[in-house]
Short mmCIF file of C-alpha atoms in Angstrom, two decimals:
data_model
loop_
_atom_site.label_atom_id
_atom_site.label_comp_id
_atom_site.label_asym_id
_atom_site.label_seq_id
_atom_site.Cartn_x
_atom_site.Cartn_y
_atom_site.Cartn_z
CA MET A 665 -28.93 -32.63 -37.35
CA LYS A 666 -32.40 -33.99 -36.94
CA THR A 667 -34.87 -31.37 -35.94
CA TRP A 668 -36.48 -31.59 -32.56
CA THR A 669 -40.20 -31.50 -32.00
CA PRO A 670 -41.78 -30.59 -28.65
CA SER A 671 -43.31 -34.04 -28.32
CA GLU A 672 -39.86 -35.58 -27.89
CA PRO A 673 -37.81 -35.20 -24.70
CA ILE A 674 -36.27 -31.73 -24.58
CA ILE A 675 -33.20 -33.21 -22.92
CA SER A 676 -32.10 -36.72 -23.69
CA ILE A 677 -29.09 -38.11 -21.86
CA SER A 678 -27.97 -41.62 -22.66
CA ASN A 679 -25.18 -43.71 -21.22
CA VAL A 680 -22.93 -40.77 -20.32
CA HIS A 681 -19.46 -41.49 -18.95
CA LYS A 682 -17.21 -38.85 -17.50
CA ALA A 683 -13.92 -39.11 -15.62
CA TYR A 684 -11.54 -36.67 -14.00
CA GLY A 685 -8.23 -38.43 -14.59
CA SER A 686 -8.71 -41.97 -13.34
CA PHE A 687 -11.70 -41.05 -11.17
CA GLN A 688 -14.98 -42.06 -12.80
CA VAL A 689 -17.61 -39.44 -11.92
CA LEU A 690 -20.39 -40.58 -14.23
CA LYS A 691 -20.63 -44.26 -15.11
CA GLY A 692 -23.35 -44.58 -17.66
CA VAL A 693 -26.10 -42.11 -16.75
CA SER A 694 -29.30 -41.95 -18.78
CA LEU A 695 -32.34 -39.76 -18.28
CA ASP A 696 -34.97 -37.94 -20.31
CA VAL A 697 -36.66 -34.68 -19.51
CA LYS A 698 -39.86 -33.60 -21.24
CA LYS A 699 -40.66 -30.01 -22.03
CA GLY A 700 -42.12 -28.19 -19.03
CA GLU A 701 -41.06 -30.90 -16.63
CA VAL A 702 -39.36 -30.15 -13.32
CA VAL A 703 -36.73 -32.71 -12.43
CA CYS A 704 -34.78 -32.89 -9.19
CA ILE A 705 -31.52 -34.75 -8.87
CA ILE A 706 -30.62 -35.71 -5.33
CA GLY A 707 -27.87 -37.82 -3.84
CA PRO A 708 -24.85 -37.75 -1.55
CA SER A 709 -21.93 -35.39 -2.18
CA GLY A 710 -19.54 -36.59 -4.84
CA SER A 711 -22.19 -38.72 -6.55
CA GLY A 712 -21.78 -36.73 -9.78
CA LYS A 713 -25.00 -34.72 -9.78
CA SER A 714 -23.34 -31.33 -10.25
CA THR A 715 -21.07 -32.73 -12.94
CA LEU A 716 -24.08 -34.13 -14.77
CA ILE A 717 -25.99 -30.85 -14.74
CA ARG A 718 -22.91 -28.93 -15.94
CA CYS A 719 -22.49 -31.36 -18.83
CA ILE A 720 -25.96 -30.45 -20.09
CA ASN A 721 -24.87 -26.98 -21.19
CA GLY A 722 -21.36 -28.00 -22.14
CA LEU A 723 -19.45 -26.50 -19.22
CA ASN A 724 -18.00 -29.96 -18.66
CA ASP A 725 -17.30 -32.33 -21.52
CA ILE A 726 -18.01 -36.03 -21.47
CA GLN A 727 -15.92 -39.04 -22.50
CA SER A 728 -18.67 -41.13 -24.04
CA GLY A 729 -22.42 -41.31 -24.44
CA SER A 730 -24.72 -38.65 -25.76
CA ILE A 731 -26.46 -35.56 -24.45
CA ARG A 732 -29.07 -34.01 -26.73
CA VAL A 733 -30.73 -30.72 -25.93
CA GLU A 734 -33.56 -29.76 -28.28
CA GLY A 735 -31.99 -32.04 -30.83
CA MET A 736 -28.53 -30.50 -30.50
CA GLU A 737 -25.75 -32.93 -29.72
CA VAL A 738 -23.92 -31.10 -26.90
CA ASN A 739 -20.58 -32.78 -27.48
CA ASP A 740 -20.53 -32.35 -31.22
CA PRO A 741 -17.40 -30.25 -31.91
CA LYS A 742 -19.36 -28.48 -34.67
CA LEU A 743 -22.10 -27.51 -32.22
CA ASP A 744 -23.08 -23.84 -32.19
CA LYS A 745 -22.44 -23.20 -28.50
CA LEU A 746 -24.27 -19.90 -28.68
CA ALA A 747 -27.46 -21.64 -29.80
CA LEU A 748 -27.16 -24.13 -26.96
CA ARG A 749 -26.44 -21.59 -24.24
CA LYS A 750 -29.10 -19.20 -25.43
CA ASN A 751 -31.56 -21.96 -24.68
CA VAL A 752 -30.05 -23.39 -21.51
CA GLY A 753 -29.49 -21.15 -18.50
CA ILE A 754 -27.60 -22.23 -15.40
CA VAL A 755 -27.60 -20.82 -11.88
CA PHE A 756 -24.63 -21.65 -9.68
CA GLN A 757 -24.19 -22.36 -5.99
CA GLN A 758 -21.84 -19.35 -5.65
CA PHE A 759 -24.07 -16.91 -7.65
CA ASN A 760 -21.06 -15.77 -9.78
CA LEU A 761 -22.53 -12.35 -10.44
CA PHE A 762 -20.18 -9.85 -12.07
CA PRO A 763 -19.10 -7.77 -9.07
CA HIS A 764 -18.06 -4.71 -11.07
CA LYS A 765 -21.50 -4.34 -12.67
CA THR A 766 -24.77 -3.22 -11.12
CA VAL A 767 -27.74 -5.53 -10.84
CA LEU A 768 -29.30 -4.02 -13.96
CA GLU A 769 -26.05 -4.29 -15.94
CA ASN A 770 -25.62 -7.90 -14.84
CA VAL A 771 -29.06 -8.75 -16.16
CA MET A 772 -28.69 -6.73 -19.38
CA MET A 773 -25.20 -7.80 -20.33
CA ALA A 774 -25.72 -11.07 -22.19
CA PRO A 775 -28.75 -10.02 -24.28
CA VAL A 776 -26.98 -6.83 -25.34
CA ILE A 777 -23.54 -8.14 -26.19
CA VAL A 778 -24.32 -11.74 -27.15
CA LEU A 779 -27.75 -11.49 -28.74
CA LYS A 780 -27.11 -7.89 -29.94
CA GLN A 781 -30.57 -6.80 -28.88
CA ALA A 782 -31.39 -3.10 -28.56
CA ARG A 783 -30.43 -1.63 -25.19
CA THR A 784 -33.73 0.16 -24.53
CA GLU A 785 -35.77 -2.96 -25.21
CA VAL A 786 -33.42 -5.12 -23.10
CA GLU A 787 -33.52 -2.62 -20.26
CA GLN A 788 -37.30 -2.71 -20.17
CA ARG A 789 -37.25 -6.50 -20.02
CA ALA A 790 -34.44 -6.52 -17.45
CA ARG A 791 -36.39 -4.21 -15.14
CA ALA A 792 -39.42 -6.45 -15.46
CA LEU A 793 -37.32 -9.51 -14.60
CA ILE A 794 -35.78 -7.78 -11.60
CA ALA A 795 -39.31 -7.01 -10.44
CA LYS A 796 -40.30 -10.61 -11.06
CA VAL A 797 -37.61 -11.85 -8.68
CA ARG A 798 -38.87 -9.20 -6.21
CA LEU A 799 -35.84 -6.93 -6.29
CA GLU A 800 -37.41 -3.65 -7.41
CA GLY A 801 -35.31 -0.74 -6.25
CA LYS A 802 -32.09 -2.75 -6.31
CA GLU A 803 -31.39 -2.11 -10.02
CA ASN A 804 -28.43 0.14 -9.34
CA ALA A 805 -26.98 -1.78 -6.41
CA TYR A 806 -23.76 -3.74 -6.81
CA PRO A 807 -23.77 -7.47 -5.99
CA GLY A 808 -21.53 -6.88 -2.99
CA GLU A 809 -24.26 -4.76 -1.41
CA LEU A 810 -26.86 -7.54 -1.56
CA SER A 811 -27.52 -10.54 0.66
CA GLY A 812 -26.84 -14.04 -0.63
CA GLY A 813 -30.50 -14.68 -1.35
CA GLN A 814 -30.84 -11.40 -3.24
CA GLN A 815 -27.70 -12.15 -5.25
CA GLN A 816 -29.02 -15.56 -6.15
CA ARG A 817 -32.29 -14.05 -7.37
CA VAL A 818 -30.31 -11.60 -9.52
CA ALA A 819 -28.47 -14.60 -10.95
CA ILE A 820 -31.82 -16.17 -11.82
CA ALA A 821 -32.99 -12.93 -13.47
CA ARG A 822 -29.71 -12.75 -15.40
CA CYS A 823 -30.36 -16.22 -16.78
CA LEU A 824 -33.96 -15.45 -17.62
CA ALA A 825 -32.92 -12.37 -19.59
CA MET A 826 -31.63 -14.74 -22.27
CA ALA A 827 -35.16 -16.21 -22.47
CA PRO A 828 -33.97 -19.81 -22.16
CA ASP A 829 -36.19 -22.87 -22.66
CA ILE A 830 -34.41 -24.78 -19.91
CA MET A 831 -33.06 -23.68 -16.54
CA LEU A 832 -30.45 -25.63 -14.62
CA PHE A 833 -30.03 -25.01 -10.88
CA ASP A 834 -26.83 -26.30 -9.33
CA GLU A 835 -27.34 -26.45 -5.55
CA VAL A 836 -28.49 -22.85 -5.64
CA THR A 837 -29.45 -22.67 -1.98
CA SER A 838 -26.45 -24.44 -0.49
CA ALA A 839 -24.42 -21.26 0.06
CA LEU A 840 -27.33 -19.29 1.50
CA ASP A 841 -28.27 -18.34 5.03
CA PRO A 842 -31.25 -20.45 6.13
CA GLU A 843 -33.59 -17.46 6.31
CA THR A 844 -32.95 -16.48 2.67
CA VAL A 845 -33.36 -19.99 1.24
CA ASN A 846 -37.11 -19.69 0.96
CA GLU A 847 -37.10 -16.48 -1.07
CA VAL A 848 -34.96 -18.21 -3.71
CA LEU A 849 -37.03 -21.39 -3.63
CA SER A 850 -40.27 -19.47 -4.11
CA THR A 851 -38.76 -17.72 -7.14
CA ILE A 852 -37.89 -21.13 -8.60
CA LYS A 853 -41.37 -22.40 -7.78
CA ASP A 854 -42.87 -19.48 -9.72
CA LEU A 855 -40.79 -20.44 -12.72
CA ALA A 856 -41.76 -24.08 -12.47
CA GLN A 857 -45.43 -23.18 -12.30
CA GLU A 858 -45.08 -21.05 -15.41
CA GLY A 859 -43.99 -24.14 -17.30
CA MET A 860 -40.24 -23.61 -17.47
CA THR A 861 -38.31 -26.83 -17.92
CA CYS A 862 -36.13 -27.04 -14.81
CA ILE A 863 -33.44 -29.40 -13.63
CA LEU A 864 -32.43 -28.90 -10.04
CA VAL A 865 -29.60 -30.41 -8.10
CA THR A 866 -30.69 -29.88 -4.53
CA HIS A 867 -30.45 -30.92 -0.92
CA GLU A 868 -33.83 -29.40 -0.10
CA MET A 869 -35.90 -32.59 0.07
CA GLY A 870 -39.11 -30.87 1.09
CA PHE A 871 -38.85 -28.53 -1.84
CA ALA A 872 -38.00 -31.34 -4.26
CA ARG A 873 -41.05 -33.25 -3.09
CA GLU A 874 -43.29 -30.22 -3.50
CA VAL A 875 -42.12 -28.91 -6.85
CA ALA A 876 -40.66 -31.83 -8.81
CA ASP A 877 -42.44 -33.96 -11.39
CA HIS A 878 -39.71 -36.53 -11.22
CA ILE A 879 -36.90 -37.32 -8.77
CA TYR A 880 -33.61 -38.97 -9.69
CA PHE A 881 -31.35 -40.38 -6.99
CA THR A 882 -27.68 -40.71 -7.93
CA ASP A 883 -24.92 -42.45 -6.06
CA LYS A 884 -21.32 -43.10 -7.12
CA GLY A 885 -21.91 -42.00 -10.70
CA VAL A 886 -25.04 -43.98 -11.49
CA ILE A 887 -28.76 -43.35 -11.20
CA VAL A 888 -29.87 -45.71 -8.50
CA GLU A 889 -33.58 -45.01 -8.54
CA HIS A 890 -36.06 -42.55 -9.95
CA GLY A 891 -39.76 -41.89 -9.91
CA PRO A 892 -42.48 -39.35 -9.19
CA PRO A 893 -41.92 -37.70 -5.78
CA ASP A 894 -44.84 -39.26 -3.90
CA VAL A 895 -43.79 -42.77 -4.93
CA PHE A 896 -40.08 -42.07 -4.55
CA PHE A 897 -40.25 -40.58 -1.06
CA ALA A 898 -43.00 -42.80 0.31
CA ASN A 899 -41.72 -46.07 -1.00
CA PRO A 900 -38.02 -46.12 -1.93
CA LYS A 901 -36.98 -49.53 -3.25
CA ASP A 902 -33.20 -49.50 -3.31
CA PRO A 903 -31.40 -49.88 0.05
CA ARG A 904 -28.99 -47.03 -0.87
CA THR A 905 -31.94 -44.69 -1.44
CA ARG A 906 -33.48 -45.76 1.84
CA GLU A 907 -30.20 -45.18 3.66
CA PHE A 908 -29.76 -41.72 2.12
CA LEU A 909 -33.32 -40.63 2.78
CA GLY A 910 -33.06 -42.00 6.32
CA LYS A 911 -30.12 -39.65 6.88
CA VAL A 912 -31.54 -36.49 5.35
CA LEU A 913 -35.23 -36.63 6.16
CA MET B 1240 33.02 39.19 20.87
CA SER B 1241 34.54 39.24 17.40
CA GLU B 1242 37.87 38.71 19.18
CA HIS B 1243 36.85 35.15 19.88
CA PRO B 1244 39.05 32.85 17.75
CA LYS B 1245 36.02 30.85 16.65
CA PHE B 1246 34.72 33.74 14.56
CA HIS B 1247 37.97 34.14 12.70
CA LEU B 1248 37.51 30.88 10.89
CA PRO B 1249 36.60 32.16 7.42
CA VAL B 1250 34.53 29.14 6.53
CA MET B 1251 32.01 29.84 9.27
CA LEU B 1252 30.91 33.20 7.91
CA PRO B 1253 29.23 32.31 4.61
CA VAL B 1254 28.03 28.94 5.76
CA ARG B 1255 25.48 30.09 8.28
CA PRO B 1256 23.10 32.07 6.03
CA VAL B 1257 23.25 29.48 3.24
CA ALA B 1258 22.65 26.61 5.58
CA THR B 1259 19.64 28.31 7.15
CA SER B 1260 18.07 29.24 3.84
CA THR B 1261 18.47 25.68 2.62
CA ALA B 1262 17.02 24.43 5.87
CA CYS B 1263 14.06 26.77 5.49
CA LEU B 1264 13.29 25.55 2.02
CA VAL B 1265 13.69 21.99 3.14
CA ALA B 1266 11.50 22.48 6.18
CA THR B 1267 8.65 23.76 4.03
CA LEU B 1268 8.91 20.80 1.72
CA SER B 1269 9.12 18.30 4.50
CA SER B 1270 6.24 19.66 6.53
CA ARG B 1271 4.09 18.93 3.54
CA TRP B 1272 5.34 15.40 2.94
CA GLY B 1273 6.34 14.41 6.41
CA LEU B 1274 9.94 13.91 5.33
CA LEU B 1275 11.60 16.13 7.91
CA ALA B 1276 14.26 13.66 8.92
CA ILE B 1277 15.38 12.62 5.44
CA LEU B 1278 15.41 16.00 3.79
CA SER B 1279 17.02 17.87 6.65
CA GLY B 1280 19.64 15.12 6.61
CA LEU B 1281 20.25 15.92 2.96
CA ALA B 1282 20.35 19.63 3.73
CA LEU B 1283 22.86 18.93 6.45
CA CYS B 1284 25.01 17.04 3.95
CA LEU B 1285 24.88 20.00 1.59
CA GLY B 1286 25.83 22.34 4.43
CA LEU B 1287 28.63 20.08 5.60
CA GLU B 1288 29.92 19.82 2.08
CA GLN B 1289 30.00 23.57 1.89
CA ALA B 1290 31.80 23.85 5.21
CA TRP B 1291 34.22 21.19 4.13
CA ALA B 1292 35.32 23.28 1.17
CA GLN B 1293 37.58 25.19 3.53
CA GLN B 1294 37.87 28.16 1.22
CA ASP B 1295 36.75 31.73 1.43
CA MET B 1296 33.29 32.07 -0.17
CA ALA B 1297 33.55 28.53 -1.54
CA ALA B 1298 30.32 27.37 0.01
CA PHE B 1299 28.37 30.25 -1.38
CA SER B 1300 29.79 29.56 -4.82
CA ILE B 1301 28.66 25.93 -4.59
CA TRP B 1302 25.11 27.12 -4.14
CA GLU B 1303 25.69 29.59 -6.95
CA ALA B 1304 26.92 26.80 -9.23
CA ILE B 1305 23.85 24.73 -8.46
CA VAL B 1306 21.56 27.65 -9.25
CA LYS B 1307 23.52 28.37 -12.42
CA TRP B 1308 23.32 24.83 -13.81
CA THR B 1309 19.87 23.85 -12.59
CA PRO B 1310 17.95 25.17 -15.64
CA LEU B 1311 20.20 23.22 -17.99
CA ILE B 1312 19.98 20.02 -15.96
CA PHE B 1313 16.22 20.40 -15.66
CA TRP B 1314 15.24 21.47 -19.18
CA GLY B 1315 18.23 20.45 -21.31
CA THR B 1316 19.98 22.54 -23.90
CA GLY B 1317 16.79 23.74 -25.53
CA GLN B 1318 17.39 21.73 -28.69
CA GLY B 1319 14.77 19.04 -28.39
CA LEU B 1320 13.95 17.33 -25.13
CA GLY B 1321 16.69 17.07 -22.55
CA GLY B 1322 17.55 17.07 -18.91
CA PHE B 1323 15.24 15.90 -16.14
CA VAL B 1324 12.23 16.58 -18.37
CA LEU B 1325 13.62 14.02 -20.81
CA ASN B 1326 13.99 11.48 -18.00
CA ILE B 1327 10.33 11.93 -17.13
CA TRP B 1328 9.25 11.82 -20.78
CA VAL B 1329 11.26 8.64 -21.38
CA SER B 1330 9.72 7.08 -18.29
CA VAL B 1331 6.17 7.98 -19.37
CA LEU B 1332 6.70 6.74 -22.90
CA ALA B 1333 8.49 3.54 -21.87
CA MET B 1334 5.73 2.86 -19.33
CA THR B 1335 3.03 3.37 -21.97
CA ILE B 1336 4.75 1.07 -24.48
CA GLY B 1337 5.60 -1.45 -21.75
CA THR B 1338 2.04 -1.48 -20.42
CA CYS B 1339 0.43 -2.02 -23.82
CA LEU B 1340 2.83 -4.78 -24.83
CA GLY B 1341 2.80 -6.27 -21.33
CA LEU B 1342 -1.00 -6.44 -21.35
CA MET B 1343 -0.93 -8.35 -24.66
CA LEU B 1344 1.80 -10.69 -23.41
CA GLY B 1345 0.04 -11.27 -20.10
CA ILE B 1346 -3.19 -12.20 -21.89
CA GLY B 1347 -1.12 -14.38 -24.23
CA GLN B 1348 0.32 -16.19 -21.23
CA VAL B 1349 -3.10 -17.43 -20.16
CA SER B 1350 -4.25 -18.28 -23.68
CA PRO B 1351 -5.68 -21.76 -24.21
CA HIS B 1352 -3.67 -21.95 -27.44
CA ARG B 1353 -0.14 -23.25 -27.09
CA VAL B 1354 1.11 -21.22 -30.07
CA LEU B 1355 0.26 -18.05 -28.17
CA ARG B 1356 0.98 -19.18 -24.65
CA TRP B 1357 4.50 -20.49 -25.11
CA PRO B 1358 6.04 -17.55 -27.00
CA SER B 1359 4.38 -15.12 -24.57
CA TRP B 1360 5.86 -17.02 -21.67
CA ALA B 1361 9.30 -17.18 -23.29
CA VAL B 1362 9.43 -13.46 -24.13
CA THR B 1363 8.25 -12.57 -20.64
CA GLN B 1364 10.89 -14.71 -18.98
CA LEU B 1365 13.65 -13.47 -21.31
CA PHE B 1366 13.12 -9.79 -20.61
CA ARG B 1367 12.25 -10.25 -16.96
CA ASN B 1368 15.59 -11.85 -16.34
CA SER B 1369 17.90 -9.63 -18.41
CA PRO B 1370 19.99 -6.81 -16.94
CA TRP B 1371 18.55 -3.47 -18.02
CA LEU B 1372 21.94 -2.08 -18.97
CA VAL B 1373 22.72 -5.01 -21.24
CA LEU B 1374 19.32 -4.54 -22.91
CA LEU B 1375 20.11 -0.86 -23.43
CA PHE B 1376 23.39 -1.61 -25.17
CA TYR B 1377 21.84 -4.41 -27.15
CA PHE B 1378 19.07 -2.22 -28.54
CA MET B 1379 21.44 0.65 -29.19
CA MET B 1380 23.32 -1.66 -31.56
CA LEU B 1381 20.28 -3.51 -32.90
CA LEU B 1382 18.03 -0.61 -33.95
CA PRO B 1383 19.07 1.40 -37.02
CA TYR B 1384 19.67 5.15 -36.93
CA GLU B 1385 16.72 5.66 -39.17
CA ILE B 1386 14.11 3.65 -40.99
CA ARG B 1387 12.74 4.32 -44.44
CA ILE B 1388 8.98 4.17 -44.88
CA LEU B 1389 7.62 4.96 -48.38
CA GLY B 1390 10.61 7.08 -49.25
CA PHE B 1391 10.52 9.06 -46.00
CA SER B 1392 13.28 8.50 -43.54
CA VAL B 1393 12.22 8.43 -39.92
CA PRO B 1394 15.23 8.96 -37.66
CA PHE B 1395 15.60 6.85 -34.55
CA SER B 1396 17.18 9.17 -32.06
CA GLY B 1397 19.23 7.86 -29.17
CA TRP B 1398 16.63 8.62 -26.57
CA PHE B 1399 13.93 6.83 -28.52
CA LYS B 1400 16.03 3.68 -28.81
CA ALA B 1401 16.76 3.92 -25.12
CA THR B 1402 13.02 4.26 -24.44
CA VAL B 1403 12.28 1.12 -26.45
CA ALA B 1404 15.00 -0.76 -24.59
CA LEU B 1405 13.70 0.36 -21.18
CA SER B 1406 10.12 -0.52 -22.10
CA LEU B 1407 11.01 -4.19 -22.57
CA PRO B 1408 11.79 -5.17 -18.98
CA VAL B 1409 8.74 -3.13 -17.96
CA MET B 1410 6.68 -5.05 -20.53
CA ALA B 1411 7.86 -8.38 -19.12
CA ASN B 1412 7.05 -7.44 -15.55
CA ILE B 1413 3.64 -6.01 -16.46
CA SER B 1414 3.01 -9.26 -18.33
CA GLU B 1415 3.53 -11.18 -15.09
CA ILE B 1416 1.31 -8.75 -13.17
CA VAL B 1417 -1.47 -9.20 -15.74
CA ARG B 1418 -1.12 -12.98 -15.75
CA GLY B 1419 -1.23 -13.12 -11.97
CA ALA B 1420 -4.25 -10.83 -11.79
CA ILE B 1421 -6.19 -12.83 -14.38
CA LEU B 1422 -5.48 -16.08 -12.57
CA SER B 1423 -6.59 -14.53 -9.28
CA ILE B 1424 -10.15 -14.02 -10.57
CA PRO B 1425 -12.37 -16.91 -9.40
CA THR B 1426 -13.13 -19.50 -12.10
CA GLY B 1427 -16.84 -18.99 -11.38
CA GLN B 1428 -16.61 -15.70 -13.29
CA TRP B 1429 -15.39 -17.54 -16.38
CA GLU B 1430 -18.07 -20.20 -16.01
CA SER B 1431 -20.98 -17.84 -15.59
CA ALA B 1432 -19.80 -15.75 -18.56
CA GLU B 1433 -19.41 -18.93 -20.62
CA SER B 1434 -22.87 -20.14 -19.64
CA LEU B 1435 -24.28 -16.79 -20.79
CA ALA B 1436 -22.73 -17.49 -24.21
CA LEU B 1437 -20.08 -14.78 -24.00
CA THR B 1438 -17.04 -15.57 -26.11
CA ARG B 1439 -13.65 -15.91 -24.50
CA ARG B 1440 -12.61 -12.50 -25.78
CA GLN B 1441 -15.78 -10.81 -24.53
CA THR B 1442 -15.29 -12.50 -21.16
CA MET B 1443 -11.67 -11.36 -20.97
CA TRP B 1444 -12.27 -7.71 -21.87
CA ARG B 1445 -15.64 -7.14 -20.25
CA ILE B 1446 -15.62 -9.40 -17.21
CA ILE B 1447 -12.12 -10.46 -16.22
CA LEU B 1448 -9.82 -7.53 -17.03
CA PRO B 1449 -12.05 -4.82 -15.49
CA GLN B 1450 -11.89 -6.77 -12.24
CA CYS B 1451 -8.10 -7.06 -12.58
CA VAL B 1452 -7.45 -3.32 -12.87
CA LYS B 1453 -7.89 -2.72 -9.15
CA ARG B 1454 -5.45 -5.46 -8.28
CA MET B 1455 -2.93 -4.40 -10.91
CA ILE B 1456 -2.67 -0.69 -10.16
CA PRO B 1457 -0.44 -0.83 -7.06
CA PRO B 1458 2.21 -3.14 -8.59
CA TRP B 1459 1.95 -1.21 -11.84
CA MET B 1460 2.73 2.07 -10.07
CA ASN B 1461 5.53 0.35 -8.24
CA TRP B 1462 7.11 -0.58 -11.55
CA TYR B 1463 6.72 2.97 -12.77
CA CYS B 1464 8.78 4.19 -9.83
CA ILE B 1465 11.47 1.62 -10.56
CA LEU B 1466 11.47 2.70 -14.19
CA VAL B 1467 11.83 6.41 -13.34
CA MET B 1468 14.76 5.63 -11.11
CA SER B 1469 16.36 3.58 -13.88
CA THR B 1470 16.16 6.30 -16.54
CA PRO B 1471 19.60 7.77 -15.68
CA LEU B 1472 20.98 4.54 -17.18
CA ILE B 1473 20.33 6.03 -20.60
CA SER B 1474 23.08 8.59 -19.96
CA ILE B 1475 25.57 5.82 -20.72
CA LEU B 1476 24.29 5.90 -24.30
CA GLY B 1477 25.06 9.60 -24.65
CA VAL B 1478 21.44 10.76 -24.36
CA GLN B 1479 21.21 14.31 -22.99
CA ASP B 1480 19.31 13.40 -19.86
CA ALA B 1481 19.68 14.93 -16.40
CA MET B 1482 22.53 12.59 -15.55
CA THR B 1483 24.55 13.37 -18.68
CA LEU B 1484 24.00 17.09 -18.24
CA THR B 1485 25.01 16.94 -14.58
CA GLN B 1486 28.24 15.27 -15.65
CA ASP B 1487 28.72 17.88 -18.38
CA ALA B 1488 28.17 20.69 -15.89
CA LEU B 1489 30.64 19.14 -13.49
CA ALA B 1490 33.19 18.75 -16.27
CA ALA B 1491 32.73 22.39 -17.27
CA GLU B 1492 33.20 23.58 -13.68
CA GLY B 1493 36.08 21.21 -13.07
CA ARG B 1494 35.73 21.46 -9.30
CA MET B 1495 35.95 18.39 -7.12
CA GLU B 1496 33.92 19.94 -4.31
CA LEU B 1497 30.87 20.22 -6.58
CA LEU B 1498 30.54 16.47 -7.15
CA ILE B 1499 28.62 15.51 -4.02
CA PRO B 1500 26.28 18.56 -3.91
CA PHE B 1501 25.38 18.18 -7.58
CA TYR B 1502 24.56 14.49 -7.36
CA LEU B 1503 22.65 15.05 -4.12
CA TRP B 1504 20.66 17.77 -5.84
CA LEU B 1505 19.82 15.42 -8.71
CA MET B 1506 18.88 12.66 -6.29
CA LEU B 1507 16.52 15.04 -4.59
CA TRP B 1508 14.63 15.64 -7.83
CA PHE B 1509 14.09 11.98 -8.44
CA PHE B 1510 13.08 11.57 -4.84
CA ALA B 1511 10.62 14.44 -5.00
CA TYR B 1512 9.04 12.92 -8.12
CA THR B 1513 8.98 9.28 -7.06
CA TYR B 1514 8.23 9.46 -3.35
CA PRO B 1515 4.68 10.86 -3.64
CA ILE B 1516 3.88 8.12 -6.17
CA ALA B 1517 5.25 5.50 -3.80
CA ARG B 1518 3.17 6.92 -0.94
CA TRP B 1519 0.04 6.98 -3.09
CA THR B 1520 0.70 3.38 -4.16
CA ARG B 1521 0.92 2.35 -0.52
CA ARG B 1522 -2.40 4.04 0.20
CA LEU B 1523 -4.08 2.32 -2.74
CA GLU B 1524 -2.58 -1.00 -1.71
CA SER B 1525 -4.02 -0.81 1.78
CA ARG B 1526 -7.38 0.36 0.45
CA PHE B 1527 -7.65 -2.54 -1.99
CA ALA B 1528 -6.33 -5.01 0.55
CA VAL B 1529 -9.32 -4.34 2.81
CA LYS B 1530 -11.82 -5.02 0.05
CA LEU B 1531 -10.37 -8.35 -1.08
#
């Protein structure tokens, strides 16, 4: 394995194909993400954006092409999955918190049992992270007792507890009540401003425009158009992009 | 008043006090469990049986016979475990063995590895669809009387073989309960655990199974009740359980009129043990149903 240096793209996806049975979800997708960059992937439902983001940390496998994360080839059967997932966190649309564990236990679990870090040290960090996502006082609550927005912020804290280099957000506000969307978005914005490399699949165009360094528009398994947000939103070139933006903006 | 022909029927005289005392006992029990109808029905049967005897003092002697044999039927002969206590012990042991093996099989059934999944499935199906009595006979023949380990001989007593045989259908049914419970957990739980770099085993034991316990307890208790009620089957293998001892007592007394009261009495014990568990299961079921 060739070693990765921070000057190279932290994520390098090239010509990725992926099919569920005979249905082609990704038909040759390529994109690079630099360290500290915030990338938003937008596009109509079923265009393959969620599939793409899940391929990055190996939750979905691919048929052909290559995905490299910090120099690690994600689809190499010899890949150390622990090393990959330690560095790549993902937050899901449905939160997927562990309902039988408290907020604090949810956040502490992976560092303690996967990274074998000392409980006391992890607990200190976990409490700080819970405070960071503005949930002080909820440490001993169970996920079922929290609102959707609060649960999603716990999910973000749980990911951060592994101290990843990259965070993936898979439509994290789509299952939320409108009034709690902003509290989650502002947490993500904090992360982005601190220099975390983020890839977001989102339907929040205003947020994408505000926070992203680069926007990718996917449709039917290919990247149709991409560019910095001001150029992309002000002056879309492809008719499919124009049609989509006309519908959502 | 005593001239009235009705009071010359001999059978009426002893019946009344016995019937009332039984009814009293029964009424106390039933007020606690809300079983008035069923238990007083049983008491009535006992009373009728006594009246039916049509002999002087016969009814009283039926009650006397029950009192006389109850310690034996409950505790056994005193040499090792026996009687109703043995039935309960066999049920507890068979349930423990069945639960442990069933848990392993159930996890095996959802394994990603075919070499684990297929045999687990096959064993589960085999024992889930075999008659319990046939299994009992089969294991009675299959298991040796003793096994030798490092020069020591460990005897396999009849009741232990019977316990092993009874634990197998329980194992198979627990296996299905476990499999169903695991599959009922949303896939998002697996994905988030995987994305946090937990191994499959860590995910299973720390994330998935703890969430399954709640869902598994009511059907698990249900199977325990079924098992308890099946333990008299082991009497066919000559084990000194409550059923065998009831038959022995009846043989020693040699009185036809004792048959129905004795078996009713035995039924009542099983009922008294199983019914509260069944009620508790129902309560848990409704409690968990609300939360899901």
